[in-house]
PDB file of C-alpha atoms in Angstrom:
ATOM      1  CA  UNK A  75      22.812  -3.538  -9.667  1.00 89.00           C
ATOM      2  CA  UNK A  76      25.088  -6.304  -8.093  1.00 95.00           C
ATOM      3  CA  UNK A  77      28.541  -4.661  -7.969  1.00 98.00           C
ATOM      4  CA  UNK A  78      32.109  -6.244  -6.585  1.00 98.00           C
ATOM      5  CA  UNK A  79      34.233  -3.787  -5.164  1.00 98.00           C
ATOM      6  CA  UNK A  80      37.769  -5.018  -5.132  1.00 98.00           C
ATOM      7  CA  UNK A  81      40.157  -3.153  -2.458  1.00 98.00           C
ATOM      8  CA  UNK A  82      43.425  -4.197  -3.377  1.00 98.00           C
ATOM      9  CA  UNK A  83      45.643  -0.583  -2.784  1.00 95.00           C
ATOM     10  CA  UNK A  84      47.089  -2.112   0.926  1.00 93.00           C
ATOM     11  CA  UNK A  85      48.788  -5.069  -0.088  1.00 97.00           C
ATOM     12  CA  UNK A  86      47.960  -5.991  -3.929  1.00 98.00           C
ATOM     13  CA  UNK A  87      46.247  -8.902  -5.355  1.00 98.00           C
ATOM     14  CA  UNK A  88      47.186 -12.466  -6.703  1.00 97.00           C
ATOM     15  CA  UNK A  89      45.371 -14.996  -7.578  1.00 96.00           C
ATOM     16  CA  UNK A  90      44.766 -17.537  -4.669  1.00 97.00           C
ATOM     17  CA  UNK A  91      43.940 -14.417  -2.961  1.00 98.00           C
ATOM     18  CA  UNK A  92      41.061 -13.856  -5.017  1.00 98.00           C
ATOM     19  CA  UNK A  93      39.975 -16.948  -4.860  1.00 98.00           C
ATOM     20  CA  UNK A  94      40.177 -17.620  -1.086  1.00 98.00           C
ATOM     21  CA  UNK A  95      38.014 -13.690  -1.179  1.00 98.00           C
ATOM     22  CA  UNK A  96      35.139 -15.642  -2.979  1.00 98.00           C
ATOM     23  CA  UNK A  97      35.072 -18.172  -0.910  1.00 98.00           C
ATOM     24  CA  UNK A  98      33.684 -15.799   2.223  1.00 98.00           C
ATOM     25  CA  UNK A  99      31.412 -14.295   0.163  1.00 98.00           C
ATOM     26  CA  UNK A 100      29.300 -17.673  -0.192  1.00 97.00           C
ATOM     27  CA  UNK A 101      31.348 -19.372  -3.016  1.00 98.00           C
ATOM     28  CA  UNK A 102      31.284 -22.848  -3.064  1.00 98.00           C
ATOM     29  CA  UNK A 103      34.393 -24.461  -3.336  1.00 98.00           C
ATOM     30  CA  UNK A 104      33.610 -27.974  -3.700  1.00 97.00           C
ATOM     31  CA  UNK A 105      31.501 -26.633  -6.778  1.00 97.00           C
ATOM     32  CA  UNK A 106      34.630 -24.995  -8.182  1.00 98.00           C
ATOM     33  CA  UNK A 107      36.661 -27.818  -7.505  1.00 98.00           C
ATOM     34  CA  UNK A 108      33.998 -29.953  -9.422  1.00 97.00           C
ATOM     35  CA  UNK A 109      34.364 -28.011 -12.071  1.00 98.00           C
ATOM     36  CA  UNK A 110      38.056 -27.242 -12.424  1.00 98.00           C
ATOM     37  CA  UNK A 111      38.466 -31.086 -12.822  1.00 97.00           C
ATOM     38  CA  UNK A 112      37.288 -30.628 -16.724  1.00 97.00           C
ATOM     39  CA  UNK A 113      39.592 -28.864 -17.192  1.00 96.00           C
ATOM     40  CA  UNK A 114      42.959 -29.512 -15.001  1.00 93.00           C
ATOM     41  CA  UNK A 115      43.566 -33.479 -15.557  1.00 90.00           C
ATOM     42  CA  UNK A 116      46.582 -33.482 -13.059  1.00 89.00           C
ATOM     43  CA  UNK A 117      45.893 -34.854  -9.784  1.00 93.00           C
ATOM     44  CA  UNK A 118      44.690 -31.739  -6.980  1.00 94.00           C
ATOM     45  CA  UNK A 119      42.789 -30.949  -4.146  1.00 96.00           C
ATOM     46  CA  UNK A 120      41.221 -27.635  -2.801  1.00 97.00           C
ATOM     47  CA  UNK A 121      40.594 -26.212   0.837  1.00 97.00           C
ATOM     48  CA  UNK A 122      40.887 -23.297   2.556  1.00 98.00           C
ATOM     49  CA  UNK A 123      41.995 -22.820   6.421  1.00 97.00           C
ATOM     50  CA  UNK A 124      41.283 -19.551   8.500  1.00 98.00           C
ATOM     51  CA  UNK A 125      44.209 -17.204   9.404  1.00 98.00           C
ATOM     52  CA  UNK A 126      44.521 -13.975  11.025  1.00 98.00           C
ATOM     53  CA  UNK A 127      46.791 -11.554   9.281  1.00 97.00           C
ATOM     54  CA  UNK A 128      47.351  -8.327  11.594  1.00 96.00           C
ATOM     55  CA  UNK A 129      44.010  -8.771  13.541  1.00 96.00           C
ATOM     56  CA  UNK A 130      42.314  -9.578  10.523  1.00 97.00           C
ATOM     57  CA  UNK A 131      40.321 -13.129  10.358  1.00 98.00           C
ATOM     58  CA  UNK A 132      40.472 -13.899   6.678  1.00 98.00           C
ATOM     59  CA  UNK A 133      40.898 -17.169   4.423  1.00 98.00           C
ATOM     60  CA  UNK A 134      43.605 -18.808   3.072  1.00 98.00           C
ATOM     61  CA  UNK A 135      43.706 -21.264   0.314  1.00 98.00           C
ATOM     62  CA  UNK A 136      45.083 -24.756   0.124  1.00 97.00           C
ATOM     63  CA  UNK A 137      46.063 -26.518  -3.178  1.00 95.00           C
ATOM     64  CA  UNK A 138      47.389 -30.112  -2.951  1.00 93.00           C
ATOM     65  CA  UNK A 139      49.050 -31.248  -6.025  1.00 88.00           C
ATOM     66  CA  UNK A 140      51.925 -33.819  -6.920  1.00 81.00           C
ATOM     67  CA  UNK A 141      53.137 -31.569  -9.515  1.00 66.00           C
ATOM     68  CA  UNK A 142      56.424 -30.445  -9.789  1.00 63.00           C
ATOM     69  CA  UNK A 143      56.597 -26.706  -8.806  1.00 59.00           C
ATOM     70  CA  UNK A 144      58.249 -25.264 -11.577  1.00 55.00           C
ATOM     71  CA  UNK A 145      56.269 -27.092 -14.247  1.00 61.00           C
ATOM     72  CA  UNK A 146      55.225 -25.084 -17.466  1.00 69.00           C
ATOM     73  CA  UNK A 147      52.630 -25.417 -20.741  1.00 75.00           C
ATOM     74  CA  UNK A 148      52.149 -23.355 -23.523  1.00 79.00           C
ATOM     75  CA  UNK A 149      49.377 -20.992 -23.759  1.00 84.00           C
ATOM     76  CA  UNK A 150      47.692 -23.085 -26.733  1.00 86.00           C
ATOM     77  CA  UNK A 151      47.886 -26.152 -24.306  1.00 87.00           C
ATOM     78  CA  UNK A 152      45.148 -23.877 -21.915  1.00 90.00           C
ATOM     79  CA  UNK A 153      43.578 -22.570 -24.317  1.00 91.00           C
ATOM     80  CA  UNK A 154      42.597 -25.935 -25.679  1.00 93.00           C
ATOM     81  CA  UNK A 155      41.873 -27.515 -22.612  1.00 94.00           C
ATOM     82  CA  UNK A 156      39.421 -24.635 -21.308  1.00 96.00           C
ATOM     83  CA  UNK A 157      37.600 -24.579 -24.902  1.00 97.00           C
ATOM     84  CA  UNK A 158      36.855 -28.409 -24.620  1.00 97.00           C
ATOM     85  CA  UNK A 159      36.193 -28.818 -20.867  1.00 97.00           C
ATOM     86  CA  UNK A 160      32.354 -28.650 -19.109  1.00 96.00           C
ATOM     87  CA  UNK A 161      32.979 -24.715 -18.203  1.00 98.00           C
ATOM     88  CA  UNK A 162      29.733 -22.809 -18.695  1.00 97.00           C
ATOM     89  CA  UNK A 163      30.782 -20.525 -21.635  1.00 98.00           C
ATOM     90  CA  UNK A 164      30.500 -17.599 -19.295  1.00 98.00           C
ATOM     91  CA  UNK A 165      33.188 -19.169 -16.977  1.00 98.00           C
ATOM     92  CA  UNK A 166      35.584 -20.404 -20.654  1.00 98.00           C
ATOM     93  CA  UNK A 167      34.879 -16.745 -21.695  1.00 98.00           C
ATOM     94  CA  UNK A 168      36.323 -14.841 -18.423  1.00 98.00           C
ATOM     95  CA  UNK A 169      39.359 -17.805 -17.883  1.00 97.00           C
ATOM     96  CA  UNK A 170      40.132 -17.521 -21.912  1.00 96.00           C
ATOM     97  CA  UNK A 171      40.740 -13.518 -21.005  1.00 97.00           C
ATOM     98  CA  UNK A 172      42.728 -13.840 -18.335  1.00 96.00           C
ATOM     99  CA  UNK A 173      44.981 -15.962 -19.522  1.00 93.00           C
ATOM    100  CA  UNK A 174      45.258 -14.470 -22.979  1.00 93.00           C
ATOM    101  CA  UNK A 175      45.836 -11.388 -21.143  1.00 95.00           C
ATOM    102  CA  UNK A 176      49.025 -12.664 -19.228  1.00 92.00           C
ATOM    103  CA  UNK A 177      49.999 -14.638 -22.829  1.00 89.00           C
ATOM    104  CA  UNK A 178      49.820 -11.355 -24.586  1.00 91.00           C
ATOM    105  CA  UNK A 179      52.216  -9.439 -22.196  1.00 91.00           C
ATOM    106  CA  UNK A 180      54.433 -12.194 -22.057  1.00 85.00           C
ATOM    107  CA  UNK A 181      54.786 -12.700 -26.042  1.00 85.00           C
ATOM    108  CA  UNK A 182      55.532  -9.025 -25.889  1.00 89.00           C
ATOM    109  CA  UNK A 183      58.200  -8.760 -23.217  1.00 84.00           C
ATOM    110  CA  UNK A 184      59.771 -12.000 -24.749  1.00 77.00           C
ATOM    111  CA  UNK A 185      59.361 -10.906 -28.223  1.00 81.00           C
ATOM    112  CA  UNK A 186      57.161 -13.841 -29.428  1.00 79.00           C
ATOM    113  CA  UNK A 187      53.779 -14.767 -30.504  1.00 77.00           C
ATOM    114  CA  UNK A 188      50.760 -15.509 -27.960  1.00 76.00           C
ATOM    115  CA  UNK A 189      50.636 -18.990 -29.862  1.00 71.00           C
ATOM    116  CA  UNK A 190      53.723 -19.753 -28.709  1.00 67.00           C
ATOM    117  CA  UNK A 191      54.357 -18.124 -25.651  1.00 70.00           C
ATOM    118  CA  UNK A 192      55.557 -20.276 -22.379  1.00 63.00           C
ATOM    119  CA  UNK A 193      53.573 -19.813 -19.582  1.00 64.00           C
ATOM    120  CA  UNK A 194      56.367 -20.639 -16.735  1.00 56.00           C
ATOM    121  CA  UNK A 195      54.788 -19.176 -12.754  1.00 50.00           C
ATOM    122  CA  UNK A 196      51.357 -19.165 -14.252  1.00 54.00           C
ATOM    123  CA  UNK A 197      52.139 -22.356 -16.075  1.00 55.00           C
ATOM    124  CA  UNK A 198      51.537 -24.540 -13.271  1.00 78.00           C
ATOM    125  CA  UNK A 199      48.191 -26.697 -12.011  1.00 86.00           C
ATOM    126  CA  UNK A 200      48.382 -24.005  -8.910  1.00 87.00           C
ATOM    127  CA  UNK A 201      48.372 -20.921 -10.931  1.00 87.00           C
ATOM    128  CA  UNK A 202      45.237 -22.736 -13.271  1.00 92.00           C
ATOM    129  CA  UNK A 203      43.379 -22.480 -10.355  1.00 95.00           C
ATOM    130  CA  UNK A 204      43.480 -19.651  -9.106  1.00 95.00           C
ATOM    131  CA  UNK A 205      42.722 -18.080 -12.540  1.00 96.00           C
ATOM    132  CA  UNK A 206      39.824 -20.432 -13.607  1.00 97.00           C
ATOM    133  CA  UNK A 207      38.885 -20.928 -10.074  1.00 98.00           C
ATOM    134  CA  UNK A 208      38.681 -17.449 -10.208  1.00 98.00           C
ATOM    135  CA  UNK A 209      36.446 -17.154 -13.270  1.00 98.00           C
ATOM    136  CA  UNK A 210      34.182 -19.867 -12.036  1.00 98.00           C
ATOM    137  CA  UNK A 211      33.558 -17.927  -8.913  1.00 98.00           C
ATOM    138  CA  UNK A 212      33.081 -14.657 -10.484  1.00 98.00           C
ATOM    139  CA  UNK A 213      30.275 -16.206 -12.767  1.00 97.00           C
ATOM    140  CA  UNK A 214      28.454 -17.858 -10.144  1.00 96.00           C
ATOM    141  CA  UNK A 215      27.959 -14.367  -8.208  1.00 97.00           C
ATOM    142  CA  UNK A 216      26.185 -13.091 -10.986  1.00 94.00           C
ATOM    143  CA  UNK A 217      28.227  -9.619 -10.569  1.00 97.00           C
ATOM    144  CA  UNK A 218      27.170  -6.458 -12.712  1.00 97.00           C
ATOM    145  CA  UNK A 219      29.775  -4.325 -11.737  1.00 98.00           C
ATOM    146  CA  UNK A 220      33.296  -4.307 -10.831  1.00 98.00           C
ATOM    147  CA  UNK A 221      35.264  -1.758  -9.013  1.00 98.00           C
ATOM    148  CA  UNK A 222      38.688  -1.543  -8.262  1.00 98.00           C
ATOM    149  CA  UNK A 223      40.846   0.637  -5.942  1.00 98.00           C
ATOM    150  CA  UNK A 224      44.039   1.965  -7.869  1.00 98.00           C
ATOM    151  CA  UNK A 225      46.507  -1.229  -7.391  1.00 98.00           C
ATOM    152  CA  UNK A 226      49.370  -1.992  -4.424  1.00 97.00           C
ATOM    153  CA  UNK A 227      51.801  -3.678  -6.778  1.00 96.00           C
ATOM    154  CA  UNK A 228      55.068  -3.335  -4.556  1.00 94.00           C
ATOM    155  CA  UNK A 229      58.476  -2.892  -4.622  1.00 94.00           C
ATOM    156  CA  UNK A 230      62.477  -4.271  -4.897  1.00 93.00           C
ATOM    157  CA  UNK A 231      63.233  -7.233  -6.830  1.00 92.00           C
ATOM    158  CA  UNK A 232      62.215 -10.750  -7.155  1.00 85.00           C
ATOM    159  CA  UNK A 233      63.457 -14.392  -8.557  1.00 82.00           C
ATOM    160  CA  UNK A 234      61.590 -15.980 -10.911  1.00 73.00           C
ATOM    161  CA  UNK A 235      62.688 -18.567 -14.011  1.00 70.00           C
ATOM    162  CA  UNK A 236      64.322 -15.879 -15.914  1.00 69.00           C
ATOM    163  CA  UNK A 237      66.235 -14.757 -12.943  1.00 79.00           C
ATOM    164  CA  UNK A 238      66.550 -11.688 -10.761  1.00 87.00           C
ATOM    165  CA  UNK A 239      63.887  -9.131 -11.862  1.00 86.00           C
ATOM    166  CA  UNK A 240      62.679  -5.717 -10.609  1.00 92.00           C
ATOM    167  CA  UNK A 241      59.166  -5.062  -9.015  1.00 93.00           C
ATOM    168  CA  UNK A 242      56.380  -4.882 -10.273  1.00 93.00           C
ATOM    169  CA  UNK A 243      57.694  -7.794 -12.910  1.00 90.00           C
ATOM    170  CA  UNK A 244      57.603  -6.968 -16.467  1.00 90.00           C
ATOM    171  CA  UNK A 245      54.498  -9.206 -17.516  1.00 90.00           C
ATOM    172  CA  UNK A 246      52.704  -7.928 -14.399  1.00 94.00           C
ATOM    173  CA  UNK A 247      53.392  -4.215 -15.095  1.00 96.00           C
ATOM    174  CA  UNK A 248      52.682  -4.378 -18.840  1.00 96.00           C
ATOM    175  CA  UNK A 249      49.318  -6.168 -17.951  1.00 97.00           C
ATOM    176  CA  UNK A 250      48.630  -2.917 -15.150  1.00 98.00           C
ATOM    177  CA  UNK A 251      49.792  -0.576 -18.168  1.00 97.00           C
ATOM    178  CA  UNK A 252      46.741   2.206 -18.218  1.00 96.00           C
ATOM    179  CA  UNK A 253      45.369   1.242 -14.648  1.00 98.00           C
ATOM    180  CA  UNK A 254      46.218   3.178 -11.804  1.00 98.00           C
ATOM    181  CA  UNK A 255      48.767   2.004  -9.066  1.00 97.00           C
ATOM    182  CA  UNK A 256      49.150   3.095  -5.673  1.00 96.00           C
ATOM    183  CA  UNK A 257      52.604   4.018  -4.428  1.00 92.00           C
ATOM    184  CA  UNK A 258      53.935   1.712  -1.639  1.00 91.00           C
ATOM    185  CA  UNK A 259      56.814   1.177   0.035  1.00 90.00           C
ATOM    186  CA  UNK A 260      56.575  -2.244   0.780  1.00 92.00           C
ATOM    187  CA  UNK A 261      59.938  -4.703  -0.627  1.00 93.00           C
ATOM    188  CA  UNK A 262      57.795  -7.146  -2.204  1.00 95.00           C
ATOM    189  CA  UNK A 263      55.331  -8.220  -4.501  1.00 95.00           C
ATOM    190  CA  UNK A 264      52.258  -7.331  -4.117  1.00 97.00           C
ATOM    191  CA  UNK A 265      50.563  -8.048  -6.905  1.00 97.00           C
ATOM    192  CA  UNK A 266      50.826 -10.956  -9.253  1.00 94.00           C
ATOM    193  CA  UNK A 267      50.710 -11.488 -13.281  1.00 93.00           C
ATOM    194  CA  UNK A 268      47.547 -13.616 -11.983  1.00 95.00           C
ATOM    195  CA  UNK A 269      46.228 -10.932  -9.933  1.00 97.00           C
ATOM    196  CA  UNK A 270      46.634  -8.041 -12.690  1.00 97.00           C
ATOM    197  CA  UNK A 271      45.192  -9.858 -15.084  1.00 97.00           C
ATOM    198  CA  UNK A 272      41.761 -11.069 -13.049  1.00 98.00           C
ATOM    199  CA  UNK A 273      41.882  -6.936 -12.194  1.00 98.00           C
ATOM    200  CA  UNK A 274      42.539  -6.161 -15.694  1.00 98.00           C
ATOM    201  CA  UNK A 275      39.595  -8.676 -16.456  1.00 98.00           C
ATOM    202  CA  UNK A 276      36.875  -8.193 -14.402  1.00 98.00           C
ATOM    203  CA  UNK A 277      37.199  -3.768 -13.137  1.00 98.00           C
ATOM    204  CA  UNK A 278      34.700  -1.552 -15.300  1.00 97.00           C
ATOM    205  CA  UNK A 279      36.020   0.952 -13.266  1.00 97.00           C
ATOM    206  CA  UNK A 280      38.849   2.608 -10.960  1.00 98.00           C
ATOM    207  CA  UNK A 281      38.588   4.516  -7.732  1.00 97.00           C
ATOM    208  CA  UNK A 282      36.740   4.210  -4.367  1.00 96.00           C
ATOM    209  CA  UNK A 283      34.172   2.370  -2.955  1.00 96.00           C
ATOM    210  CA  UNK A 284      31.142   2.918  -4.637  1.00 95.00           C
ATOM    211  CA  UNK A 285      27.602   4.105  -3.297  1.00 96.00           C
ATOM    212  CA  UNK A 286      26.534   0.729  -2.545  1.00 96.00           C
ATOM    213  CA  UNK A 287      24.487  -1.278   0.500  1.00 97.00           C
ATOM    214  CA  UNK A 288      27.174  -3.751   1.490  1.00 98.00           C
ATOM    215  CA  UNK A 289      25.545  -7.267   1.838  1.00 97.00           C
ATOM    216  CA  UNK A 290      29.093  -9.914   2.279  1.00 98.00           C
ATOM    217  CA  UNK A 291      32.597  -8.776   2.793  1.00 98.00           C
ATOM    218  CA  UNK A 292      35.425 -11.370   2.126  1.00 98.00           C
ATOM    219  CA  UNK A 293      39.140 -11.173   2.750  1.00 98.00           C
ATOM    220  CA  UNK A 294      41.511 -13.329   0.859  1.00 98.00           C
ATOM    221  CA  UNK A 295      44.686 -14.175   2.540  1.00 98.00           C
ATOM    222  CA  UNK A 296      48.137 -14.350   1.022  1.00 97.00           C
ATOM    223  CA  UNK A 297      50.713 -16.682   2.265  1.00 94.00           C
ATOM    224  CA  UNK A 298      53.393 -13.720   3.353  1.00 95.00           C
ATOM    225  CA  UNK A 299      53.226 -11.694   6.471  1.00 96.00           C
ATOM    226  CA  UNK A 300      54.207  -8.248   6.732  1.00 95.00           C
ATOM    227  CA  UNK A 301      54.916  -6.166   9.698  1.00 93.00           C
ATOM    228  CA  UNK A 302      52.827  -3.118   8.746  1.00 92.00           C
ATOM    229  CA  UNK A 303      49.957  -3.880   7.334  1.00 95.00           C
ATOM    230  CA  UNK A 304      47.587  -7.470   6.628  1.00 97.00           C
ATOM    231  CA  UNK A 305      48.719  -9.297   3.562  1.00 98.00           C
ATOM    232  CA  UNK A 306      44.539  -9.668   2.130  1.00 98.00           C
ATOM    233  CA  UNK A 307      42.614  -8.568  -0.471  1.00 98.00           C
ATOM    234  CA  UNK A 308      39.014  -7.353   0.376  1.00 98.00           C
ATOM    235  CA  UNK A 309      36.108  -8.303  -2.078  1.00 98.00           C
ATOM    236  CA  UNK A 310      32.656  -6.581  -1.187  1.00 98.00           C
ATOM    237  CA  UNK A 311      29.457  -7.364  -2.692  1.00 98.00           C
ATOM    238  CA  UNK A 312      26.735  -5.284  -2.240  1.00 97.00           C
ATOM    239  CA  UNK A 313      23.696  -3.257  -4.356  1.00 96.00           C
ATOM    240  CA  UNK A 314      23.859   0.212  -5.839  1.00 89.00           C
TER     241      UNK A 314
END
């Protein structure tokens, strides 16, 4: 059995983390890219640039985009564009979750409807991305299994469009609802909407690492730097 175990409980998980991950383990970005062009019509770019985060060598992504950073669409507007783009269904079938899956907590916290829900951070060409980026990579590994430590997802407070909000941020802690977190002490966010919903997505399972033979080990760089610990996410792929 091909199985992903997902270590996440040091410093969380977002989603150009995730991506950046799948790129050490043998992804092909250019591939992704390829594909993510169906379905993103905007102008963009992909690459990835090596940093060390604490002693740790580990991969960053790079989006280039003339978007405006704050730019939002509807769920529906997604929805629609993944259904009719060249996505293997496979790939349309894991991006359609995770996005539904940040629509639905948002229509609840916001008292609406997931048809009418406005995606606003994970609105953007970036955050498209790194979720269907995500899905496309995820596919093309062919993975059985998921496992997932319990998650880092932070602490303090943090601005987004609808102002000053506590951490974890409502959509991201009603999306981690039933899945175990790990206490941290850390004043920031950890872990994403984008992130809790590809770990809400893709984990069969919570807890350790499994029994496994470990055959590629990837760490996915975020963009922050913290004094205690390295800001990654650690995929491992390996056989049971």
């Amino acid at each position: 059995m091909n199985i992903l175990f997902i270590d996440c409980g040091i410093s969380g998980i977002a989603g150009d983390m995730s991506l950046a991950a799948f790129t050490e383990l043998g992804v092909d970005l250019s591939i992704v890219e390829r594909k993510l062009k169906s379905v993103i019509k905007e102008e963009f770019s992909l690459g990835t640039k090596k940093v060390v985060k604490k002693g740790i060598s580990s991969t960053e992504l790079v989006i280039h985009t003339e978007e405006e950073k704050h730019s939002h669409r509807h769920y529906t507007h997604i929805k629609k564009a993944i259904e009719e783009s060249d996505l293997e269904e496979a790939e349309k079938e894991t991006a359609l979750k995770m996005f539904e899956t940040i629509g639905s907590a948002e229509a609840k916290i916001h008292d609406s409807t997931l048809e009418k829900v406005h995606f606003h951070e994970v609105g953007g060409v970036d955050s498209m991305i790194d979720i269907i980026g995500t899905a496309i990579a995820y596919n093309t590994l062919k993975i059985e299994k998921v496992v997932c430590t319990p998650v880092a997802a932070g602490n303090g407070y943090i601005k987004i469009a609808h102002g000053l909000y506590p951490v974890p941020a409502p959509a991201t802690l009603e999306i981690l609802k039933d899945i175990p977190l790990r206490k941290t002490d850390i004043q920031s966010e950890l872990t994403t909407p984008t992130g809790a919903a590809i770990v809400r997505t893709l984990a069969n399972e919570f807890g350790n690492m499994p029994s496994m033979k470990v055959q590629k080990i990837g760490y996915g760089a975020g963009s922050k730097d913290f004094k205690s610990h390295p800001n990654v996410v650690r995929f491992v792929i390996g056989e049971q």
